[in-house]
Short mmCIF file of C-alpha atoms in Angstrom, two decimals:
data_model
loop_
_atom_site.label_atom_id
_atom_site.label_comp_id
_atom_site.label_asym_id
_atom_site.label_seq_id
_atom_site.Cartn_x
_atom_site.Cartn_y
_atom_site.Cartn_z
CA LEU X 1 0.00 0.00 0.00
CA ALA X 2 1.42 3.37 -1.04
CA LYS X 3 2.24 5.70 1.85
CA THR X 4 0.59 9.11 1.67
CA THR X 5 1.60 12.41 3.22
CA GLN X 6 -0.81 15.32 3.69
CA PRO X 7 -0.67 18.55 5.68
CA ILE X 8 -2.08 18.08 9.15
CA SER X 9 -4.24 21.18 8.95
CA MET X 10 -5.25 24.08 6.71
CA ASP X 11 -7.22 27.24 7.31
CA SER X 12 -9.29 29.15 4.79
CA TYR X 13 -12.07 31.69 4.50
CA GLU X 14 -15.48 31.39 2.93
CA GLY X 15 -15.52 31.87 -0.82
CA GLN X 16 -11.88 30.93 -1.34
CA GLU X 17 -10.57 27.99 -3.32
CA VAL X 18 -8.76 25.41 -1.21
CA ASN X 19 -6.13 23.06 -2.57
CA ILE X 20 -4.99 20.12 -0.47
CA THR X 21 -1.96 18.27 -1.77
CA CYS X 22 -1.16 14.66 -1.04
CA SER X 23 2.25 13.09 -1.70
CA HIS X 24 2.45 9.43 -2.69
CA ASN X 25 5.93 8.88 -4.06
CA ASN X 26 5.69 5.08 -4.21
CA ILE X 27 2.37 4.88 -6.00
CA ALA X 28 2.08 1.67 -8.04
CA THR X 29 0.96 1.34 -11.65
CA ASN X 30 -2.46 -0.06 -10.69
CA ASP X 31 -3.12 2.40 -7.87
CA TYR X 32 -5.88 4.97 -7.95
CA ILE X 33 -6.17 8.04 -5.75
CA THR X 34 -9.33 8.45 -3.70
CA TRP X 35 -10.39 11.25 -1.39
CA TYR X 36 -12.82 11.00 1.50
CA GLN X 37 -14.31 13.74 3.68
CA GLN X 38 -15.27 13.30 7.33
CA PHE X 39 -17.35 15.67 9.41
CA PRO X 40 -17.17 15.48 13.21
CA SER X 41 -19.01 12.45 14.62
CA GLN X 42 -19.88 11.16 11.15
CA GLY X 43 -18.52 8.45 8.91
CA PRO X 44 -16.19 9.25 6.02
CA ARG X 45 -17.83 10.22 2.75
CA PHE X 46 -16.42 9.46 -0.70
CA ILE X 47 -15.63 12.66 -2.61
CA ILE X 48 -13.66 11.88 -5.74
CA GLN X 49 -11.36 9.36 -7.35
CA GLY X 50 -8.89 9.47 -10.21
CA TYR X 51 -5.99 7.77 -11.94
CA LYS X 52 -4.31 10.53 -13.93
CA THR X 53 -4.78 14.07 -15.27
CA LYS X 54 -7.89 15.80 -13.98
CA VAL X 55 -11.21 14.60 -12.64
CA THR X 56 -14.08 16.92 -11.77
CA ASN X 57 -17.45 16.32 -10.17
CA GLU X 58 -20.08 18.49 -8.53
CA VAL X 59 -18.11 18.66 -5.29
CA ALA X 60 -14.42 18.91 -6.16
CA SER X 61 -11.65 18.55 -8.70
CA LEU X 62 -8.70 16.24 -8.50
CA PHE X 63 -5.46 17.13 -10.25
CA ILE X 64 -2.89 14.40 -10.84
CA PRO X 65 0.40 15.23 -12.59
CA ALA X 66 1.95 12.93 -15.15
CA ASP X 67 4.33 11.26 -12.69
CA ARG X 68 1.40 10.58 -10.29
CA LYS X 69 3.64 11.05 -7.26
CA SER X 70 1.27 13.62 -5.83
CA SER X 71 -2.30 14.77 -6.24
CA THR X 72 -4.24 17.89 -5.35
CA LEU X 73 -7.83 18.03 -4.17
CA SER X 74 -9.36 21.35 -5.13
CA LEU X 75 -12.49 22.65 -3.39
CA PRO X 76 -13.93 25.69 -5.18
CA ARG X 77 -15.41 28.53 -3.12
CA VAL X 78 -15.50 26.80 0.24
CA SER X 79 -18.13 27.50 2.86
CA LEU X 80 -18.27 26.95 6.61
CA SER X 81 -19.87 23.56 5.95
CA ASP X 82 -16.71 22.36 4.22
CA THR X 83 -14.93 22.32 7.57
CA ALA X 84 -13.94 18.68 7.88
CA VAL X 85 -11.07 16.21 7.75
CA TYR X 86 -10.00 15.23 4.23
CA TYR X 87 -8.28 11.91 3.62
CA CYS X 88 -6.17 10.91 0.64
CA LEU X 89 -6.08 7.14 0.01
CA VAL X 90 -4.00 5.36 -2.60
CA GLY X 91 -4.47 1.76 -3.61
CA ASP X 92 -5.43 -0.75 -6.24
CA ILE X 93 -9.17 -0.25 -6.59
CA ASN X 94 -9.55 -3.53 -8.41
CA LEU X 95 -8.47 -5.64 -5.47
CA GLY X 96 -11.40 -7.48 -4.09
CA LEU X 97 -13.07 -8.40 -7.34
CA THR X 98 -12.36 -12.01 -6.46
CA GLY X 99 -14.98 -11.65 -3.79
CA GLY X 100 -13.23 -10.62 -0.64
CA GLY X 101 -13.75 -6.90 -0.53
CA ASN X 102 -10.91 -4.53 0.11
CA LYS X 103 -10.31 -2.56 3.25
CA LEU X 104 -9.61 1.14 3.31
CA THR X 105 -6.53 2.36 5.17
CA PHE X 106 -6.98 5.87 6.49
CA GLY X 107 -4.16 8.15 7.52
CA THR X 108 -4.52 11.15 9.81
CA GLY X 109 -5.92 13.34 7.04
CA THR X 110 -5.98 17.11 6.69
CA GLN X 111 -8.17 19.11 9.06
CA LEU X 112 -9.63 21.95 7.00
CA LYS X 113 -11.09 24.84 8.95
CA VAL X 114 -13.15 27.41 7.07
CA GLU X 115 -13.91 30.71 8.74
CA LEU X 116 -16.06 33.71 7.86
CA GLU Z 1 -29.47 9.20 -1.92
CA PRO Z 2 -29.36 5.73 -0.31
CA GLU Z 3 -27.95 5.63 3.21
CA VAL Z 4 -26.35 3.20 5.60
CA THR Z 5 -28.30 3.36 8.84
CA GLN Z 6 -26.77 2.62 12.23
CA THR Z 7 -28.47 2.18 15.58
CA PRO Z 8 -28.17 3.23 18.29
CA SER Z 9 -26.37 6.52 17.72
CA HIS Z 10 -24.95 6.39 21.22
CA GLN Z 11 -24.62 3.49 23.65
CA VAL Z 12 -23.24 3.47 27.15
CA THR Z 13 -22.37 0.13 28.68
CA GLN Z 14 -20.58 -1.20 31.69
CA MET Z 15 -17.26 -2.93 31.33
CA GLY Z 16 -17.70 -6.66 30.82
CA GLN Z 17 -21.16 -6.34 29.28
CA GLU Z 18 -22.06 -7.51 25.80
CA VAL Z 19 -23.13 -4.97 23.20
CA ILE Z 20 -24.62 -5.35 19.75
CA LEU Z 21 -24.27 -2.56 17.25
CA ARG Z 22 -26.70 -2.64 14.37
CA CYS Z 23 -26.45 -1.53 10.78
CA VAL Z 24 -28.76 -1.58 7.78
CA PRO Z 25 -26.57 -1.43 4.67
CA ILE Z 26 -27.77 -0.13 1.31
CA SER Z 27 -30.13 -2.72 -0.08
CA ASN Z 28 -28.31 -3.77 -3.25
CA HIS Z 29 -24.84 -3.74 -1.72
CA LEU Z 30 -23.02 -7.02 -1.31
CA TYR Z 31 -19.98 -6.12 0.80
CA PHE Z 32 -20.15 -4.96 4.38
CA TYR Z 33 -17.57 -3.55 6.74
CA TRP Z 34 -17.04 -2.33 10.26
CA TYR Z 35 -14.52 0.37 11.12
CA ARG Z 36 -13.87 2.14 14.38
CA GLN Z 37 -12.38 5.47 15.38
CA ILE Z 38 -11.12 6.13 18.86
CA LEU Z 39 -11.51 9.80 19.77
CA GLY Z 40 -8.81 11.86 18.09
CA GLN Z 41 -7.33 8.90 16.24
CA LYS Z 42 -7.47 7.36 12.77
CA VAL Z 43 -10.35 5.44 11.27
CA GLU Z 44 -9.34 1.77 11.64
CA PHE Z 45 -10.57 -1.25 9.69
CA LEU Z 46 -12.10 -4.05 11.76
CA VAL Z 47 -13.69 -6.56 9.42
CA SER Z 48 -15.13 -7.13 5.96
CA PHE Z 49 -18.00 -9.49 5.22
CA TYR Z 50 -19.17 -10.99 1.95
CA ASN Z 51 -21.40 -13.90 1.03
CA ASN Z 52 -22.23 -14.53 4.68
CA GLU Z 53 -18.71 -14.91 5.85
CA ILE Z 54 -15.79 -12.84 7.02
CA SER Z 55 -13.41 -12.11 4.15
CA GLU Z 56 -10.81 -10.15 6.07
CA LYS Z 57 -10.27 -9.01 9.64
CA SER Z 58 -7.72 -6.88 11.42
CA GLU Z 59 -5.70 -7.63 14.54
CA ILE Z 60 -8.20 -5.56 16.49
CA PHE Z 61 -10.99 -7.99 15.60
CA ASP Z 62 -10.17 -10.66 18.18
CA ASP Z 63 -12.33 -13.39 19.71
CA GLN Z 64 -14.38 -10.81 21.59
CA PHE Z 65 -15.80 -9.51 18.32
CA SER Z 66 -18.24 -11.18 15.97
CA VAL Z 67 -20.37 -10.12 13.02
CA GLU Z 68 -23.58 -11.47 11.67
CA ARG Z 69 -26.11 -10.82 8.94
CA PRO Z 70 -29.07 -12.48 10.61
CA ASP Z 71 -31.93 -11.64 8.27
CA GLY Z 72 -30.66 -10.40 4.92
CA SER Z 73 -30.98 -6.74 5.81
CA ASN Z 74 -29.28 -6.12 9.14
CA PHE Z 75 -25.55 -6.40 9.73
CA THR Z 76 -24.46 -6.53 13.35
CA LEU Z 77 -21.25 -6.21 15.31
CA LYS Z 78 -21.18 -7.90 18.71
CA ILE Z 79 -18.61 -7.26 21.40
CA ARG Z 80 -18.92 -10.04 23.97
CA SER Z 81 -17.22 -8.53 26.99
CA THR Z 82 -16.52 -4.85 26.56
CA LYS Z 83 -13.35 -3.20 27.80
CA LEU Z 84 -12.70 0.45 28.50
CA GLU Z 85 -10.50 0.60 25.40
CA ASP Z 86 -13.43 -0.43 23.22
CA SER Z 87 -14.85 3.07 23.67
CA ALA Z 88 -14.94 4.55 20.17
CA MET Z 89 -17.12 5.50 17.24
CA TYR Z 90 -18.05 2.41 15.26
CA PHE Z 91 -18.85 2.89 11.60
CA CYS Z 92 -20.59 0.43 9.34
CA ALA Z 93 -19.98 0.68 5.61
CA SER Z 94 -21.21 -1.10 2.52
CA SER Z 95 -20.29 -1.26 -1.14
CA PRO Z 96 -21.90 -2.79 -4.21
CA ARG Z 97 -18.70 -4.51 -5.21
CA GLY Z 98 -15.44 -5.50 -3.60
CA ASP Z 99 -13.44 -2.93 -5.47
CA HIS Z 100 -13.17 0.79 -4.91
CA ASN Z 101 -14.60 2.01 -8.18
CA TYR Z 102 -17.54 3.75 -6.61
CA GLY Z 103 -16.35 4.36 -3.08
CA TYR Z 104 -17.85 2.96 0.03
CA THR Z 105 -20.88 4.37 1.82
CA PHE Z 106 -20.43 4.81 5.55
CA GLY Z 107 -23.09 5.20 8.19
CA SER Z 108 -23.15 7.99 10.75
CA GLY Z 109 -21.75 5.72 13.42
CA THR Z 110 -22.50 4.48 16.91
CA ARG Z 111 -20.64 6.13 19.72
CA LEU Z 112 -19.84 3.39 22.24
CA THR Z 113 -18.86 4.47 25.71
CA VAL Z 114 -17.66 1.78 28.11
CA VAL Z 115 -17.67 2.81 31.77
#
């Protein structure tokens, strides 16, 4: 499993764009990058997933450079409700197709605090 | 949007007592999981369950823990004799497949307090 490194915390203000970078220098060829969000006293929530270049959905964008050794989660125009912990996970998403499922390994994540 | 439902939201129990945490996964999902998070610490994998049997478990999931899918809709985690260190948030999750292509859906958790 590729080791990931993220900032422990970030602060921002409402309306700003927030970029959280995750380093994963030993990412393997079959690994994808997945981001989860966790609000206090709630379970993690899947945000976005990608393999290379750029992925965008209604919540966020994920930028992955050609060497894939890092990735950046971009949250456009954050609000107070985006205050949460954001986790970067790297792994082979196709593991488990044989029937066993595949566990998620969470790191400490990045605590994003959005203020007025 | 379909949800994973967990009950109770908060349970207080005395050390040595048995507790059962309940989960209703999303109806068409086939893979089920339990995770826990001790206050201020990481989310930790406990166990995965597929086709009515455990497919993987962590070192945390010792003989005091068991899981069951008794009726085709509920998925339960039982702790036979609780210890103080079992105090944590317990999250149930489910997924339609065993891979990560669509992410997992987590419930809101049960906060277990052992006194």
